Tab-separated table of C-alpha atoms in Angstrom:
chain	number	residue	atom	x	y	z
A	1218	UNK	CA	10.210	6.395	-13.652
A	1219	UNK	CA	13.533	7.130	-12.167
A	1220	UNK	CA	11.534	8.324	-8.036
A	1221	UNK	CA	13.722	7.513	-5.400
A	1222	UNK	CA	13.032	5.403	-2.777
A	1223	UNK	CA	13.502	5.446	1.131
A	1224	UNK	CA	12.516	4.756	4.654
A	1225	UNK	CA	9.337	8.219	5.169
A	1226	UNK	CA	10.214	10.184	8.082
A	1227	UNK	CA	7.828	11.173	10.950
A	1228	UNK	CA	8.171	14.607	8.371
A	1229	UNK	CA	5.892	12.983	5.222
A	1230	UNK	CA	3.649	11.594	7.474
A	1231	UNK	CA	1.043	14.466	5.580
A	1232	UNK	CA	2.330	13.976	2.129
A	1233	UNK	CA	1.957	9.768	2.570
A	1234	UNK	CA	-1.306	10.861	4.280
A	1235	UNK	CA	-2.679	12.942	0.842
A	1236	UNK	CA	-1.503	10.858	-0.811
A	1237	UNK	CA	-3.734	8.082	0.415
A	1238	UNK	CA	-6.886	9.881	0.806
A	1239	UNK	CA	-6.567	11.240	-2.764
A	1240	UNK	CA	-5.880	7.436	-4.205
A	1241	UNK	CA	-9.420	6.932	-2.134
A	1242	UNK	CA	-10.984	9.273	-3.151
A	1243	UNK	CA	-10.289	8.997	-7.394
A	1244	UNK	CA	-9.784	5.686	-7.866
A	1245	UNK	CA	-11.016	3.325	-5.253
A	1246	UNK	CA	-13.784	5.821	-5.132
A	1247	UNK	CA	-14.851	3.518	-8.505
A	1248	UNK	CA	-15.225	0.219	-6.679
A	1249	UNK	CA	-16.134	1.318	-3.266
A	1250	UNK	CA	-19.104	3.673	-2.289
A	1251	UNK	CA	-19.044	6.267	-0.623
A	1252	UNK	CA	-20.126	5.485	3.389
A	1253	UNK	CA	-16.619	3.160	2.461
A	1254	UNK	CA	-14.149	5.386	1.652
A	1255	UNK	CA	-14.318	7.706	4.248
A	1256	UNK	CA	-14.727	5.085	6.865
A	1257	UNK	CA	-10.935	3.553	5.650
A	1258	UNK	CA	-9.680	7.194	5.465
A	1259	UNK	CA	-10.299	8.008	9.378
A	1260	UNK	CA	-7.617	5.724	9.738
A	1261	UNK	CA	-4.978	7.228	7.398
A	1262	UNK	CA	-4.881	10.812	8.603
A	1263	UNK	CA	-1.884	12.466	9.222
A	1264	UNK	CA	-1.558	11.882	12.764
A	1265	UNK	CA	-2.234	7.804	11.963
A	1266	UNK	CA	0.441	8.131	8.878
A	1267	UNK	CA	2.939	9.310	11.903
A	1268	UNK	CA	2.055	6.639	14.017
A	1269	UNK	CA	2.002	3.777	11.006
A	1270	UNK	CA	5.344	5.314	10.297
A	1271	UNK	CA	6.680	4.161	13.945
A	1272	UNK	CA	5.467	1.138	13.341
A	1273	UNK	CA	6.103	-0.594	10.199
A	1274	UNK	CA	8.336	-0.532	7.611
A	1275	UNK	CA	7.324	2.667	5.049
A	1276	UNK	CA	8.550	3.051	2.085
A	1277	UNK	CA	7.682	6.686	0.288
A	1278	UNK	CA	8.753	7.125	-4.003
A	1279	UNK	CA	9.548	10.536	-4.510
A	1280	UNK	CA	9.815	12.130	-7.935
A	1281	UNK	CA	11.799	15.999	-8.122
A	1282	UNK	CA	11.556	15.878	-4.577
A	1283	UNK	CA	7.542	15.003	-4.347
A	1284	UNK	CA	6.699	12.238	-2.949
A	1285	UNK	CA	3.309	10.473	-5.119
A	1286	UNK	CA	3.327	7.139	-3.825
A	1287	UNK	CA	3.562	5.028	-0.445
A	1288	UNK	CA	3.975	0.744	1.057
A	1289	UNK	CA	5.014	-0.590	3.833
A	1290	UNK	CA	5.310	-3.885	4.853
A	1291	UNK	CA	4.551	-4.671	8.702
A	1292	UNK	CA	6.276	-9.028	8.779
A	1293	UNK	CA	5.547	-10.144	6.427
A	1294	UNK	CA	1.753	-8.096	5.765
A	1295	UNK	CA	2.422	-5.716	2.729
A	1296	UNK	CA	-0.284	-3.050	3.759
A	1297	UNK	CA	-0.877	0.238	2.934
A	1298	UNK	CA	0.221	0.387	-1.115
A	1299	UNK	CA	-0.652	3.298	-2.823
A	1300	UNK	CA	-0.233	5.917	-5.587
A	1301	UNK	CA	-1.383	9.721	-6.529
A	1302	UNK	CA	-4.482	9.514	-8.395
A	1303	UNK	CA	-2.142	11.431	-11.729
A	1304	UNK	CA	1.181	9.209	-10.819
A	1305	UNK	CA	-0.455	6.227	-11.441
A	1306	UNK	CA	-0.052	4.265	-14.672
A	1307	UNK	CA	3.491	5.255	-14.017
A	1308	UNK	CA	6.585	1.731	-12.710
A	1309	UNK	CA	5.806	3.175	-8.825
A	1310	UNK	CA	3.562	0.931	-7.195
A	1311	UNK	CA	6.088	-1.948	-8.845
A	1312	UNK	CA	9.055	0.294	-7.651
A	1313	UNK	CA	7.832	0.196	-3.694
A	1314	UNK	CA	6.723	-3.568	-4.250
A	1315	UNK	CA	9.665	-4.188	-5.502
A	1316	UNK	CA	11.729	-2.826	-1.824
A	1317	UNK	CA	8.944	-4.158	0.150
A	1318	UNK	CA	9.788	-7.383	-1.484
A	1319	UNK	CA	13.843	-7.325	-1.536
A	1320	UNK	CA	13.250	-6.009	2.746
A	1321	UNK	CA	11.037	-9.080	3.579
A	1322	UNK	CA	13.398	-11.359	2.243
A	1323	UNK	CA	15.541	-9.380	3.891
A	1324	UNK	CA	14.347	-10.552	7.508
A	1325	UNK	CA	13.652	-14.271	6.124
A	1326	UNK	CA	10.017	-13.261	5.513
A	1327	UNK	CA	9.463	-16.923	2.801
A	1328	UNK	CA	5.821	-15.960	1.981
A	1329	UNK	CA	3.933	-12.248	1.749
A	1330	UNK	CA	0.309	-11.254	2.412
A	1331	UNK	CA	-1.658	-8.077	1.322
A	1332	UNK	CA	-5.286	-7.149	2.141
A	1333	UNK	CA	-5.811	-6.278	-1.214
A	1334	UNK	CA	-9.005	-3.220	-2.072
A	1335	UNK	CA	-10.884	-5.092	-4.958
A	1336	UNK	CA	-8.585	-2.033	-6.978
A	1337	UNK	CA	-5.762	-2.923	-6.460
A	1338	UNK	CA	-6.572	-6.394	-6.868
A	1339	UNK	CA	-4.941	-6.738	-10.681
A	1340	UNK	CA	-2.188	-4.828	-9.826
A	1341	UNK	CA	-1.011	-7.575	-7.428
A	1342	UNK	CA	-2.049	-10.165	-9.433
A	1343	UNK	CA	0.477	-9.513	-11.498
A	1344	UNK	CA	3.227	-9.561	-9.122
A	1345	UNK	CA	2.676	-12.794	-8.932
A	1346	UNK	CA	0.297	-13.077	-6.353
A	1347	UNK	CA	-3.074	-15.095	-5.755
A	1348	UNK	CA	-6.192	-14.867	-4.061
A	1349	UNK	CA	-6.170	-17.406	-0.990
A	1350	UNK	CA	-9.189	-15.296	0.996
A	1351	UNK	CA	-12.655	-12.883	1.182
A	1352	UNK	CA	-13.144	-11.110	3.885
A	1353	UNK	CA	-16.333	-8.617	4.273
A	1354	UNK	CA	-16.350	-5.545	6.857
A	1355	UNK	CA	-19.871	-4.758	6.670
A	1356	UNK	CA	-20.445	-4.013	2.363
A	1357	UNK	CA	-16.291	-3.552	2.771
A	1358	UNK	CA	-14.464	-6.389	0.098
A	1359	UNK	CA	-10.808	-7.446	1.135
A	1360	UNK	CA	-8.564	-9.850	-0.650
A	1361	UNK	CA	-6.215	-11.526	1.159
A	1362	UNK	CA	-3.582	-12.661	-1.630
A	1363	UNK	CA	-0.156	-14.338	-1.318
A	1364	UNK	CA	2.704	-15.530	-3.100
A	1365	UNK	CA	6.019	-17.088	-1.348
A	1366	UNK	CA	9.266	-15.631	-2.099
A	1367	UNK	CA	12.752	-16.510	-3.536
A	1368	UNK	CA	15.253	-15.981	-1.294
A	1369	UNK	CA	17.920	-14.153	-1.293
């Protein structure tokens, strides 16, 4: 795939927000209602993403200087893994997850959890995550998936 992965900077917030919103509107909208997508979008505007960059280890994948994906590590929880719709299926998500897992292992994390959308279930399953719980927030269904990590 040839992308570079690095920690996000505050100046990346608008671009990261754009990737997330595009993925929600194009990919996740196949599995969730417009009302659910609209509610989730409120958590990923540029200002909200800037706050997340300050609170978590947020990574971005860049190709030719353009941010095409993001993923974050919040303790032992993987959060906000999104790839721009036009770049999906090119290994960007896998590369981001490899970086998140490397950072988790380096921090001594032994097991990762991810609150996954039903849209991303097969992606995480392909990485060895297993569903351990299903949660509902109104009509939004989220799968809590878990995977043990081998030590470094």
